[in-house]
Phi, psi and omega in degrees: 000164195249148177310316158335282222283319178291328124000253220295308169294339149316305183295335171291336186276313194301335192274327194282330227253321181289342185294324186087061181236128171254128186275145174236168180240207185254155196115318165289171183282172174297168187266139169274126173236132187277105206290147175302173184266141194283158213241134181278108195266032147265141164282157179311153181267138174252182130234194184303011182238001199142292203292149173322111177297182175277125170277170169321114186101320201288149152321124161080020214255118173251152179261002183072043161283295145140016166293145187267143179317169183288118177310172177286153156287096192128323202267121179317119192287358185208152192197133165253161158229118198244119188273127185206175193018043168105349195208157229258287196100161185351159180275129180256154175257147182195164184280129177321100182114338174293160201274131188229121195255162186240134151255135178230120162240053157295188161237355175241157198290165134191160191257159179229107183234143178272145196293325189286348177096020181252354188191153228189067197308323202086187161281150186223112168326171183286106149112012169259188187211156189214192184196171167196149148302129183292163182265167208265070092229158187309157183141161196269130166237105155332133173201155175219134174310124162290344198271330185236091186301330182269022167242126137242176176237201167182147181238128160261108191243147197217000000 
């Protein structure tokens, strides 16, 4: 063989060999190729973060009805938040679905939007009031004013 051709065929093997491509010679047997798993055509149920949501029977398995889960037991099922010189206060705990009403009694408007997005009073003025649902699975939620980005909170649904 000529250098050219042993070059090139080295680079054919290594490129077949980095491929998972098995060269056969004469004589083997055929290669079994293992058929792929048939492709589902539902996507995984997630939740708002990523993670494998709860199925069907599991603790938090919502059917999309769009009814909010049942509250938890021990964690209070209604919950506030009262804004007030600029600031949110302490982080409050409530039960996965309950309800959270907001009060601002600033004079300049602001919202309680969750960073992940799960959840979202919109504006609520200066001396009004608003509400959201708390979100169905448990977990700590970052939330912030959109309009005044350095106040933030945490909601602990439980």
């Amino acid at each position: 063989m000529t250098p050219r051709v042993t070059i090139t065929l080295i680079i054919c093997l290594a490129g077949a060999l980095t491929a998972g491509i098995a060269l056969a010679r004469p004589g083997d047997a055929p290669a079994v190729v293992a058929a792929a798993p048939a492709a589902t055509t539902e996507a995984p149920r997630v939740d708002g973060f990523g993670n494998p949501a709860p199925q069907p029977g599991e603790e938090g398995y919502e059917d999309g009805d769009g009814a909010a889960p049942a509250p938890a037991a021990g964690a209070p099922a209604e919950g506030s938040i009262t804004i007030a010189d600029f600031a949110f206060g302490a982080p409050i705990e409530i039960a996965a679905g309950g309800s959270v009403s907001v009060s601002n009694v600033d004079g300049a408007p602001h919202t309680v939007t969750a960073v992940d997005g799960s959840f979202d009073t919109g504006t609520v003025d200066g001396g009004g009031t608003g509400s959201f649902a708390a979100p169905g699975t448990p977990g700590t939620y970052e939330f912030f004013c959109a309009i005044h980005p350095s106040m933030t909170g945490q909601l602990i649904v439980s």
